[in-house]
mmCIF file of C-alpha atoms in Angstrom:
data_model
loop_
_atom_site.group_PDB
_atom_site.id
_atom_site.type_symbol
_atom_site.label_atom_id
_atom_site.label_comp_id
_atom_site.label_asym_id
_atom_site.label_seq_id
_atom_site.Cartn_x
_atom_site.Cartn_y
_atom_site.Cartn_z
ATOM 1 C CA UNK A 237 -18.560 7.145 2.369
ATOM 2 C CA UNK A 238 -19.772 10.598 2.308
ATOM 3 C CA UNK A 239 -19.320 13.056 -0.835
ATOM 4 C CA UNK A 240 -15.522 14.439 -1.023
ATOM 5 C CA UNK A 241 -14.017 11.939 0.327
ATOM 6 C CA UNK A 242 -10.709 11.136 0.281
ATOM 7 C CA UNK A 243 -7.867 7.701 0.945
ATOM 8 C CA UNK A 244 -4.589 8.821 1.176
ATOM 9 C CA UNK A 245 -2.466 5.757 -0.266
ATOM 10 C CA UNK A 246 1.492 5.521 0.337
ATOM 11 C CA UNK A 247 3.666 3.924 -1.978
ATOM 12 C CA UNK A 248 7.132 3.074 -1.629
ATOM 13 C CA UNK A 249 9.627 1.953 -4.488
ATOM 14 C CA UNK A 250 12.752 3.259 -5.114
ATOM 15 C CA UNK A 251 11.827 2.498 -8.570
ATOM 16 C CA UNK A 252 9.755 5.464 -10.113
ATOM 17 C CA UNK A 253 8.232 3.378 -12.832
ATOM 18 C CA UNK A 254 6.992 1.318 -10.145
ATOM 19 C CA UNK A 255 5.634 3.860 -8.183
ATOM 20 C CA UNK A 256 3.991 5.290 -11.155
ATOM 21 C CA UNK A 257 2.586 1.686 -12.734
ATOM 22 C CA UNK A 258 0.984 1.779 -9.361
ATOM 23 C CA UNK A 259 -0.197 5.185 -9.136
ATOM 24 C CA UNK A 260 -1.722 4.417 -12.821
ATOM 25 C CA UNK A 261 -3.114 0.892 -12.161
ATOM 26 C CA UNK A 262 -5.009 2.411 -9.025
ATOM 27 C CA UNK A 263 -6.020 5.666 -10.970
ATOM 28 C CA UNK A 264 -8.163 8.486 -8.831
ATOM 29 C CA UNK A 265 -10.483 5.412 -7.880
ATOM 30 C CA UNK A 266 -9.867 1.680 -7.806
ATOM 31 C CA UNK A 267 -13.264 1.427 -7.623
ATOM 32 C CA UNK A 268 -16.868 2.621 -7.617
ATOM 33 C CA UNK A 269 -17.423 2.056 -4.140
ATOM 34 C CA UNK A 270 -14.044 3.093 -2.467
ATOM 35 C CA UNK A 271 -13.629 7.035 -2.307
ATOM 36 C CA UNK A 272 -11.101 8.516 -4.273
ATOM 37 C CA UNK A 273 -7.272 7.894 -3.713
ATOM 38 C CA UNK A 274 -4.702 10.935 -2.919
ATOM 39 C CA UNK A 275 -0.977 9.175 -3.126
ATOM 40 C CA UNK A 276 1.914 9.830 -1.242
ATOM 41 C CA UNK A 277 5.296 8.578 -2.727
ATOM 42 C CA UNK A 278 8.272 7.633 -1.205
ATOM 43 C CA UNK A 279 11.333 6.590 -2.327
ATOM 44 C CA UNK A 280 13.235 6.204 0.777
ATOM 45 C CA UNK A 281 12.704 4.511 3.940
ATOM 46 C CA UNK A 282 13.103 6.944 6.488
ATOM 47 C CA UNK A 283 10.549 9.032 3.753
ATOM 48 C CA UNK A 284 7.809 6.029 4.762
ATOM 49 C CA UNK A 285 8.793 6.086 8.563
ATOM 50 C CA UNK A 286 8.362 10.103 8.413
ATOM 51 C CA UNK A 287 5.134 9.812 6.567
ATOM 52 C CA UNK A 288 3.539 7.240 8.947
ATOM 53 C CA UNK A 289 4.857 8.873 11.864
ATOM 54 C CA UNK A 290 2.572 11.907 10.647
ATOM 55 C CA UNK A 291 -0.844 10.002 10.375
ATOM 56 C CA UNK A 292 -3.316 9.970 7.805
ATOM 57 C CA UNK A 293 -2.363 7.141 5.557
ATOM 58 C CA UNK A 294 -5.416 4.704 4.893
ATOM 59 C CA UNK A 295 -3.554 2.184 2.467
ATOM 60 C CA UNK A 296 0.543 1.441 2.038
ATOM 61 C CA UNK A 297 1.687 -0.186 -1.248
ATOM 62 C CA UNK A 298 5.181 -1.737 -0.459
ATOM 63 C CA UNK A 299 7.756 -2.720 -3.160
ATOM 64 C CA UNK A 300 9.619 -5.911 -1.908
ATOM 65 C CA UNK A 301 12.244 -5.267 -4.568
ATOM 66 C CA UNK A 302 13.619 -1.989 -3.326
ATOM 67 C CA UNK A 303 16.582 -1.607 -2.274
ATOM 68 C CA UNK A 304 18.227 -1.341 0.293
ATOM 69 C CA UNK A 305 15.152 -1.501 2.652
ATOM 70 C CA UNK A 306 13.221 -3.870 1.394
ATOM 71 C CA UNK A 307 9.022 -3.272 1.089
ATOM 72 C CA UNK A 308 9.140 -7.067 3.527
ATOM 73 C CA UNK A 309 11.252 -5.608 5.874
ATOM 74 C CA UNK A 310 9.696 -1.931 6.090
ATOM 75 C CA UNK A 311 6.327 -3.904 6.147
ATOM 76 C CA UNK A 312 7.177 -6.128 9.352
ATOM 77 C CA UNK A 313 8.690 -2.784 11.262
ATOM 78 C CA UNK A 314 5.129 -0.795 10.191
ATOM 79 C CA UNK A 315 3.507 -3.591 11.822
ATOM 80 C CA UNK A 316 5.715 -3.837 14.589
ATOM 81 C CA UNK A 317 5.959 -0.508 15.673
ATOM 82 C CA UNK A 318 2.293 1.291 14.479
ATOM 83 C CA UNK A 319 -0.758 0.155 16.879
ATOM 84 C CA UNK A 320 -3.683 0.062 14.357
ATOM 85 C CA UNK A 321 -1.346 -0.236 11.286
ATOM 86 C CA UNK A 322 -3.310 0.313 8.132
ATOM 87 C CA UNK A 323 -3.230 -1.638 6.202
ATOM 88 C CA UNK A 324 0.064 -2.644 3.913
ATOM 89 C CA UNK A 325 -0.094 -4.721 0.231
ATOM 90 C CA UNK A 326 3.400 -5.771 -0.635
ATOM 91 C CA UNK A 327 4.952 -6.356 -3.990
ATOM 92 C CA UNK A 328 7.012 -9.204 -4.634
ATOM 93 C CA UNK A 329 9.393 -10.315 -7.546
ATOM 94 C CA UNK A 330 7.658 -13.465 -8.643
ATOM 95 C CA UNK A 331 4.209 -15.497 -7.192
ATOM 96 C CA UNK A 332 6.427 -18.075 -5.442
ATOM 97 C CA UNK A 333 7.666 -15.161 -2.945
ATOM 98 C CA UNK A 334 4.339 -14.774 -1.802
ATOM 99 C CA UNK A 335 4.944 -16.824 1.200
ATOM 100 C CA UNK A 336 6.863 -14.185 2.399
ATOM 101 C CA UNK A 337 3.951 -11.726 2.888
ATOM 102 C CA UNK A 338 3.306 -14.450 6.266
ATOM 103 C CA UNK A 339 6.519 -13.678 7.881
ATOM 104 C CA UNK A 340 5.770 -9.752 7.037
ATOM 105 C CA UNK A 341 2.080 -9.889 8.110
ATOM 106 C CA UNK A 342 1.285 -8.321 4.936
ATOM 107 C CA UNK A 343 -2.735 -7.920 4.461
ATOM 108 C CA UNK A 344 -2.036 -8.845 0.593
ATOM 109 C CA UNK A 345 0.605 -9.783 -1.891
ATOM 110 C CA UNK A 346 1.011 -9.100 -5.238
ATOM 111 C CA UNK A 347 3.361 -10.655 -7.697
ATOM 112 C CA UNK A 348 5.513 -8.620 -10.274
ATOM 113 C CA UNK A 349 5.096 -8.301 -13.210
ATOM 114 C CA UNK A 350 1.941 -5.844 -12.284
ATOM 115 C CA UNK A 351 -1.179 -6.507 -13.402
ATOM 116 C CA UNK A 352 -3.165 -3.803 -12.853
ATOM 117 C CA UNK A 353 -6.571 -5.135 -12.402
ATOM 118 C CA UNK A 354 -5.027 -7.435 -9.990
ATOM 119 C CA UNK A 355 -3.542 -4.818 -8.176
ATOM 120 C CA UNK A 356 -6.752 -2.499 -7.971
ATOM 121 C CA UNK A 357 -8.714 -5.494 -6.588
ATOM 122 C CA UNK A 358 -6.690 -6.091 -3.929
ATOM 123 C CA UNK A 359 -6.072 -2.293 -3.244
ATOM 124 C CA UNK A 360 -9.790 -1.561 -3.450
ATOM 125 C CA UNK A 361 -10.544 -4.785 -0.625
ATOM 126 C CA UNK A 362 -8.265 -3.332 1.624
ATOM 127 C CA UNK A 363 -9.937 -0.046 1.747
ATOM 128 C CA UNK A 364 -13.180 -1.466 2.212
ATOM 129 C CA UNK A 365 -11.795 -3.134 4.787
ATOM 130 C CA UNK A 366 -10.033 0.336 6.489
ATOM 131 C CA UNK A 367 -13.357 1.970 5.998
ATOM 132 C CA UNK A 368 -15.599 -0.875 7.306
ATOM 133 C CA UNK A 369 -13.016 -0.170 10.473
ATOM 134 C CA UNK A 370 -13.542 3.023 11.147
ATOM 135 C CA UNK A 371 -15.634 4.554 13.891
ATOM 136 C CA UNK A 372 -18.738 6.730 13.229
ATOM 137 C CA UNK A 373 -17.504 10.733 14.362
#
């Protein structure tokens, strides 16, 4: 990690408390040893196709409970249709949907109601893991 840098994170709800309890439970840094997070919202599918389509996202935070594209759905086309997806942490309505997050080849799953140092754990492994992945320039 050098000095400056920066993890963009995309997160998708159509719910803007959601995307906000995210954006809070994350904060600038989900932890000491992950760089520090710039977000990209979206409220719209075609919004997360765009964004992806662009590049640059290290981390995408899927709400399952949006409507009517679904963060499951939008999750299984990302990793469908993007060679080298990042990777994608879904949201789901209640722990017993987590079984979903198989069919959706989600790299984590977390339940709603948000906890938010559950939420900044799992973030936080999944950019280690992005950053352990990346090639030296």
């Amino acid at each position: 990690m050098t000095r400056g840098e920066t993890m963009t994170v995309l997160v998708y709800s159509d719910d803007r408390n959601t995307r906000r309890k995210v954006t809070l439970a994350l904060g600038r840094r989900p932890a000491v040893d992950v760089p520090f997070v710039e977000y990209l919202e979206c409220a719209t599918e075609p919004a997360v196709i765009e964004a992806m389509d662009k590049g640059g996202v290290d981390l995408v935070i899927l709400d399952g409970e949006t409507a009517p594209a679904g963060g499951m759905g939008v999750c299984r086309q990302l990793k469908d249709e993007i060679y080298n997806c990042p990777p994608v942490l879904t949201l789901v309505g209640r722990p017993q949907d987590a079984w979903l997050a198989t069919w959706c080849r989600a790299d984590a799953v977390v339940a709603h109601p948000l906890d938010p140092r559950t939420l900044a754990d799992a973030a936080a492994d999944l950019m280690r893991g992005r950053l352990a992945g990346r090639q030296p320039a």
